[in-house]
Coordinates of C-alpha atoms in Angstrom, one line a residue:
X30 CA -0.3 3.5 -1.7
X31 CA -2.3 0.7 -3.7
X32 CA -5.6 0.9 -5.5
X33 CA -6.4 -2.6 -3.6
X34 CA -9.5 -3.3 -5.6
X35 CA -8.5 -2.1 -9.0
X36 CA -8.2 -4.7 -11.6
X37 CA -7.3 -4.7 -15.2
X38 CA -10.9 -4.0 -16.2
X39 CA -12.2 -0.5 -15.5
X40 CA -15.8 -1.7 -15.0
X41 CA -16.9 -0.9 -11.5
X42 CA -19.1 -4.0 -10.9
X43 CA -16.2 -6.1 -11.8
X44 CA -13.5 -4.3 -9.6
X45 CA -13.3 -7.1 -6.6
X46 CA -11.3 -7.2 -3.6
X47 CA -7.8 -8.8 -4.7
X48 CA -4.6 -8.0 -2.7
X49 CA -4.1 -5.5 -0.1
X50 CA -0.5 -4.0 0.3
X51 CA -0.4 -1.8 3.2
X52 CA 1.9 1.1 3.0
X53 CA 2.7 1.9 6.7
X54 CA 2.7 5.8 7.8
X55 CA 5.9 5.9 10.2
X56 CA 8.7 8.7 10.0
X57 CA 11.0 6.1 9.2
X58 CA 10.6 5.9 5.2
X59 CA 9.5 3.4 3.2
X60 CA 7.1 2.5 1.0
X61 CA 7.7 -2.3 -8.6
X62 CA 10.1 -5.4 -15.9
X63 CA 9.6 -8.2 -18.1
X64 CA 8.4 -9.6 -21.3
X65 CA 6.4 -6.8 -23.1
X66 CA 3.1 -7.6 -23.8
X67 CA 0.2 -5.5 -25.9
X68 CA -1.0 -2.6 -23.8
X69 CA -4.4 -3.2 -25.4
X70 CA -4.9 -6.8 -24.0
X71 CA -3.2 -6.7 -20.4
X72 CA -5.7 -9.6 -19.6
X73 CA -4.0 -12.0 -21.9
X74 CA -1.1 -12.1 -19.7
X75 CA -0.4 -14.4 -16.9
X76 CA -0.6 -12.7 -13.4
X77 CA 2.0 -14.8 -12.0
X78 CA 4.6 -11.8 -10.9
X79 CA 5.2 -9.8 -7.8
X80 CA 2.0 -7.9 -6.3
X81 CA 3.3 -6.3 -3.4
X82 CA 6.5 -4.8 -2.2
X83 CA 8.1 -3.0 0.9
X84 CA 11.5 -1.8 1.7
X85 CA 13.6 -1.7 5.0
X86 CA 15.7 1.2 4.2
X87 CA 17.8 0.9 7.4
X88 CA 19.0 -2.7 6.0
X89 CA 18.7 -1.8 2.5
X90 CA 16.4 -4.9 1.8
X91 CA 13.6 -5.5 -0.5
X92 CA 10.8 -8.0 -0.3
X93 CA 8.4 -8.6 -2.9
X94 CA 5.6 -11.5 -2.6
X95 CA 4.3 -13.5 -5.7
X96 CA 1.3 -14.9 -5.1
X97 CA 1.2 -17.9 -7.2
X98 CA 4.5 -19.2 -6.2
X99 CA 3.8 -18.7 -2.2
X100 CA 7.1 -17.0 -2.1
X101 CA 8.8 -13.9 -1.0
X102 CA 11.6 -12.4 -3.3
X103 CA 14.4 -10.5 -0.7
X104 CA 16.6 -8.4 -3.0
X105 CA 19.7 -6.7 -1.4
X106 CA 20.1 -3.2 -2.3
X107 CA 23.7 -3.1 -2.3
X108 CA 24.5 -6.2 -4.2
X109 CA 20.9 -6.8 -6.2
X110 CA 21.6 -10.3 -4.9
X111 CA 18.0 -12.1 -4.9
X112 CA 16.7 -14.9 -2.3
X113 CA 13.7 -16.9 -2.7
X114 CA 11.6 -17.4 0.7
X115 CA 8.9 -20.0 0.5
X116 CA 6.1 -18.5 2.9
X117 CA 2.6 -20.3 3.1
X118 CA -0.1 -21.4 0.6
X119 CA -1.9 -18.5 -1.3
X120 CA 0.5 -15.8 0.2
X121 CA -1.5 -12.4 -0.4
X122 CA 0.1 -9.6 1.4
X123 CA 3.2 -8.4 3.5
X124 CA 4.3 -5.7 5.9
X125 CA 7.6 -4.5 7.2
X126 CA 8.4 -3.6 10.6
X127 CA 11.8 -1.8 10.1
X128 CA 12.6 -1.5 13.8
X129 CA 12.3 -5.1 14.4
X130 CA 13.7 -6.3 11.0
X131 CA 10.8 -8.5 10.8
X132 CA 8.5 -9.1 7.4
X133 CA 5.1 -10.7 8.2
X134 CA 3.3 -12.6 5.1
X135 CA -0.1 -13.5 5.4
X136 CA -1.1 -16.7 3.7
X137 CA -5.1 -17.1 2.5
X138 CA -5.1 -20.5 1.9
X139 CA -3.6 -21.7 4.6
X140 CA -5.1 -18.9 7.1
X141 CA -1.4 -18.3 8.4
X142 CA 0.9 -15.5 9.0
X143 CA 4.6 -16.1 8.0
X144 CA 7.3 -14.3 10.3
X145 CA 10.5 -13.3 8.3
X146 CA 13.6 -12.7 10.5
X147 CA 15.2 -10.1 7.9
X148 CA 18.7 -10.7 9.5
X149 CA 18.9 -14.5 7.9
X150 CA 15.8 -14.0 5.7
X151 CA 14.0 -17.2 6.7
X152 CA 10.8 -17.9 8.2
X153 CA 11.2 -18.1 11.8
X154 CA 7.5 -18.7 13.0
X155 CA 4.3 -19.5 11.6
X156 CA 1.4 -17.9 13.0
X157 CA -2.6 -19.1 13.1
X158 CA -4.3 -15.9 11.9
X159 CA -8.1 -17.4 11.1
X160 CA -9.1 -18.5 7.8
X161 CA -8.8 -16.1 4.6
X162 CA -6.8 -13.4 5.8
X163 CA -6.8 -10.6 3.3
X164 CA -5.2 -7.4 4.4
X165 CA -2.6 -6.6 7.0
X166 CA -0.9 -3.6 8.8
X167 CA 1.3 -2.9 11.8
X168 CA 2.3 -0.6 14.3
X169 CA 6.2 -0.8 14.9
X170 CA 5.7 1.6 18.0
X171 CA 3.8 -1.2 19.8
X172 CA 5.3 -4.1 17.9
X173 CA 1.4 -5.4 17.1
X174 CA 0.4 -6.7 13.9
X175 CA -3.2 -6.1 12.5
X176 CA -4.8 -9.1 10.2
X177 CA -8.2 -8.8 8.9
X178 CA -10.2 -11.7 7.1
X179 CA -12.1 -11.8 4.1
X180 CA -15.1 -13.3 6.1
X181 CA -14.1 -12.9 9.7
X182 CA -17.6 -12.6 11.4
X183 CA -16.4 -9.1 12.4
X184 CA -13.2 -10.1 14.1
X185 CA -9.4 -9.3 13.4
X186 CA -6.6 -10.6 14.9
X187 CA -3.9 -8.7 16.6
X188 CA -0.3 -10.3 17.2
X189 CA 2.1 -9.5 19.4
X190 CA 5.2 -9.1 17.5
X191 CA 7.2 -10.0 20.6
X192 CA 5.6 -13.3 21.4
X193 CA 3.5 -14.0 18.0
X194 CA 0.7 -14.5 20.1
X195 CA -2.2 -14.2 18.1
X196 CA -5.7 -12.7 19.8
X197 CA -9.2 -12.2 17.9
X198 CA -11.1 -8.6 18.9
X199 CA -14.4 -7.7 17.7
X200 CA -14.4 -4.7 15.4
X201 CA -18.1 -5.5 13.6
X202 CA -16.4 -5.1 10.4
X203 CA -15.5 -7.0 7.3
X204 CA -12.5 -4.9 6.7
X205 CA -10.5 -5.2 3.5
X206 CA -8.4 -2.1 4.3
X207 CA -6.2 -1.1 7.5
X208 CA -4.3 1.8 8.3
X209 CA -2.5 2.5 11.8
X210 CA -1.6 5.7 13.1
X211 CA 1.6 4.9 15.3
X212 CA 1.4 8.2 17.1
X213 CA -2.3 7.9 18.5
X214 CA -2.2 4.1 18.2
X215 CA -5.4 3.9 16.3
X216 CA -6.1 1.7 13.8
X217 CA -8.4 2.5 11.0
X218 CA -10.4 -0.1 9.0
X219 CA -13.0 -0.2 6.0
X220 CA -15.0 -3.0 4.2
X221 CA -15.9 -3.2 0.5
X222 CA -18.4 -0.3 -0.1
X223 CA -18.6 0.7 3.4
X224 CA -19.9 4.4 4.3
X225 CA -18.2 4.6 7.5
X226 CA -14.6 4.0 8.8
X227 CA -14.2 1.7 12.3
X228 CA -11.6 3.0 14.6
X229 CA -10.2 0.8 17.1
X230 CA -8.1 2.0 20.2
X231 CA -5.0 -0.1 20.0
X232 CA -4.6 0.2 23.8
X233 CA -8.3 -1.0 24.7
X234 CA -9.4 -2.6 21.4
X235 CA -12.6 -1.0 21.6
X236 CA -14.0 0.2 18.4
X237 CA -16.3 3.1 16.9
X238 CA -17.6 4.2 13.8
X239 CA -17.4 7.3 11.7
X240 CA -19.5 8.1 8.6
X241 CA -17.5 8.9 5.5
X242 CA -18.2 8.9 1.6
X243 CA -19.1 6.2 -0.6
X244 CA -17.6 3.0 -1.9
X245 CA -14.3 3.1 0.3
X246 CA -11.3 1.3 -1.1
X247 CA -8.6 2.7 1.0
X248 CA -7.1 4.4 4.0
X249 CA -4.3 6.6 4.5
X250 CA -3.0 8.2 7.8
X251 CA -0.9 11.1 8.3
X252 CA 0.5 10.5 11.7
X253 CA 1.8 14.1 11.8
X254 CA -1.4 16.1 11.2
X255 CA -3.5 13.1 12.6
X256 CA -5.7 13.1 9.5
X257 CA -7.1 10.2 7.7
X258 CA -7.7 10.1 3.8
X259 CA -10.6 8.0 2.3
X260 CA -10.8 7.8 -1.0
X261 CA -14.6 7.7 -2.1
X262 CA -14.6 5.7 -5.7
X263 CA -18.4 5.8 -6.0
X264 CA -18.7 9.9 -5.7
X265 CA -15.5 11.2 -7.1
X266 CA -14.0 12.3 -3.8
X267 CA -11.9 12.2 -1.0
X268 CA -13.2 12.2 2.7
X269 CA -10.4 13.8 5.1
X270 CA -11.1 13.3 8.8
X271 CA -9.5 15.4 11.5
X272 CA -8.7 12.7 14.2
X273 CA -8.6 15.5 16.6
X274 CA -12.1 16.2 16.8
X275 CA -13.5 13.9 13.8
X276 CA -14.7 16.9 11.6
X277 CA -15.1 15.4 8.0
X278 CA -14.3 17.4 5.2
X279 CA -15.0 16.3 1.4
X280 CA -12.3 17.1 -1.6
X281 CA -13.3 16.5 -5.1
X282 CA -10.9 14.2 -7.0
X283 CA -10.8 12.5 -10.4
X284 CA -12.9 9.3 -11.4
X285 CA -12.6 6.3 -9.2
X286 CA -10.2 7.5 -6.6
X287 CA -8.5 4.7 -5.1
X288 CA -5.3 5.8 -3.2
X289 CA -3.7 8.7 -1.3
X290 CA -0.2 9.2 -0.6
X291 CA 1.3 11.8 1.8
X292 CA 4.1 14.0 1.9
X293 CA 4.6 15.1 5.6
X294 CA 7.3 17.3 4.8
X295 CA 5.3 19.6 2.5
X296 CA 1.8 19.0 3.8
X297 CA 0.6 17.7 0.4
X298 CA -1.6 14.6 -0.4
X299 CA -1.5 12.8 -4.0
X300 CA -4.9 11.2 -4.5
X301 CA -4.6 8.6 -7.2
X302 CA -7.3 8.5 -9.9
X303 CA -7.8 5.0 -11.5
X304 CA -10.5 5.9 -13.6
X305 CA -9.4 9.2 -15.2
X306 CA -5.8 8.4 -15.2
X307 CA -4.3 11.4 -13.1
X308 CA -3.3 12.6 -9.7
X309 CA -5.2 15.3 -7.8
X310 CA -2.8 17.2 -5.8
X311 CA -4.4 18.5 -2.6
X312 CA -3.2 21.0 -0.1
X313 CA -3.5 19.1 3.0
X314 CA -3.5 22.1 5.6
X315 CA -6.8 23.8 3.4
X316 CA -8.2 20.3 2.3
X317 CA -8.2 22.2 -1.3
X318 CA -7.3 21.2 -4.7
X319 CA -3.6 22.8 -6.1
X320 CA -3.5 20.9 -9.2
X321 CA -4.2 17.5 -11.2
X322 CA -1.6 16.0 -13.2
X323 CA -1.9 13.5 -16.0
X324 CA -0.2 9.8 -15.6
X325 CA -0.3 6.8 -17.5
X326 CA -2.8 4.5 -18.4
X327 CA -5.0 3.2 -15.3
X328 CA -2.4 4.1 -12.4
X329 CA -2.5 1.7 -9.8
X330 CA 0.0 2.8 -6.7
X331 CA 1.5 5.8 -5.9
X332 CA 4.4 6.7 -3.4
X333 CA 6.1 9.6 -2.5
X334 CA 10.0 10.3 -1.3
X335 CA 9.6 13.2 1.1
X336 CA 13.4 14.1 0.6
X337 CA 13.7 14.7 -3.0
X338 CA 9.9 15.8 -3.2
X339 CA 9.1 13.6 -6.0
X340 CA 5.9 11.3 -6.5
X341 CA 6.0 7.7 -8.2
X342 CA 3.0 6.3 -9.9
X343 CA 2.8 2.9 -11.2
X344 CA 0.7 2.4 -14.7
X345 CA -0.5 -0.8 -15.0
X346 CA -2.2 -0.5 -18.3
X347 CA 0.7 1.5 -20.1
X348 CA 3.5 -0.4 -18.3
X349 CA 5.2 2.5 -17.0
X350 CA 6.1 4.7 -13.8
X351 CA 5.2 8.4 -14.0
X352 CA 7.3 10.7 -11.9
X353 CA 6.0 13.7 -10.8
X354 CA 8.2 16.9 -9.3
X355 CA 6.3 17.9 -6.2
X356 CA 7.7 21.3 -6.6
X357 CA 6.4 22.2 -9.7
X358 CA 3.5 19.8 -9.8
X359 CA 4.6 18.8 -13.4
X360 CA 5.5 15.4 -14.8
X361 CA 9.1 15.1 -14.4
X362 CA 10.1 11.8 -16.7
X363 CA 8.3 9.0 -17.6
X364 CA 10.1 5.3 -16.9
X365 CA 9.3 1.8 -18.7
X366 CA 8.6 -0.7 -16.1
X367 CA 7.8 -3.7 -17.9
X368 CA 4.2 -5.5 -17.8
X369 CA 1.3 -4.5 -15.4
X370 CA 3.4 -2.4 -12.6
X371 CA 1.3 -2.9 -9.7
X372 CA 2.6 -1.7 -6.8
X373 CA 5.8 0.6 -5.6
X374 CA 8.1 1.2 -2.6
X375 CA 10.7 4.0 -2.0
X376 CA 13.9 3.6 -0.2
X377 CA 14.3 7.0 1.1
X378 CA 17.8 6.9 2.3
X379 CA 19.2 5.4 -1.3
X380 CA 16.7 7.1 -3.3
X381 CA 16.0 3.9 -5.3
X382 CA 12.5 2.8 -6.3
X383 CA 11.1 -0.5 -6.4
X384 CA 8.1 -1.4 -8.6
X385 CA 6.5 -4.8 -8.8
X386 CA 5.2 -6.3 -12.1
X387 CA 2.2 -8.2 -11.5
X388 CA 2.1 -9.6 -15.3
X389 CA 5.8 -10.4 -15.2
X390 CA 8.4 -12.1 -13.0
X391 CA 10.7 -9.5 -11.9
X392 CA 11.1 -6.2 -10.2
X393 CA 12.1 -2.9 -11.6
X394 CA 14.7 -0.7 -9.7
X395 CA 14.5 2.8 -10.6
X396 CA 17.4 5.5 -9.7
X397 CA 16.0 8.4 -8.0
X398 CA 18.8 10.6 -9.3
X399 CA 19.4 9.7 -13.1
X400 CA 15.5 8.0 -13.3
X401 CA 17.3 5.1 -15.1
X402 CA 15.8 1.5 -14.6
X403 CA 17.1 -2.1 -14.4
X404 CA 15.4 -5.5 -13.9
X405 CA 16.0 -8.0 -11.1

């Protein structure tokens, strides 16, 4: 998961909606160096590098989005060959359906969604999804793609992945975070600084609301336990919703918690604390805190490899990745990752980790077995 709204300045008043990278919670396994710069002044660098990254573990292909050039970089995990795919203007976020081998990219400036065929790595369709699309998620089971807009007047766009036909549905929220439960076919949305989460039935498209904490930033869904995790950056906590009965529990976290990653094999949740440079480890069965683990400066995104029980944290200001051993809840290694590592994805089959560097132009590849890295 990515701290979608965290910028390179800690001030909450200046933390505004930027890019949304959706980590899809599916039992398939998913979900980034460059010229060094002074860690004390990362704002001086140009933010022209890849900001979002996704993996198809079945084809061993990686896709990183670069908004400044309106391109998606396709990386072959076997040969490391790199292919640039031109998409729309203002490319903002992407999602992947490993089942159909399609990559979906929303283009904010052009109000479109580019559909990439993962077999040919070419754009096969451009879909009108409305003005200023900002976030995207999909359900690989139903083959539906969900797109929210910055000023959508309470509507989101649902695209049929089989036909690429879009449809607007009313949800009464200006959503800038989306997550999908692939088992229950429920879609969860929050708006910036909302104090509730909107729940959409994927079959009927009917929407309802549940109260949560304050200043919501992100959503994580555990399809196995049917729980929803909502970091509350305003009060240093995480709201956990048991979707079976909608019962809520509040768990303390660090400063400015902004993302949650889940290991459904161990039933442990990892809360990324942007403001206190740490990860809060939660027993997901008891909704209790197990440990707090230090990270690098201003951790931006977090991903889990449930097969190895390793957790990976991209630290934007210290330009490295913290690797956590999930068995001991300790730091196993710190790997240099270039300038401004922003988002991270894991291929659970090959045990390779991919890091997108927002302040650079390359992708860092980490070997999960040796912790060695290289740049592409």
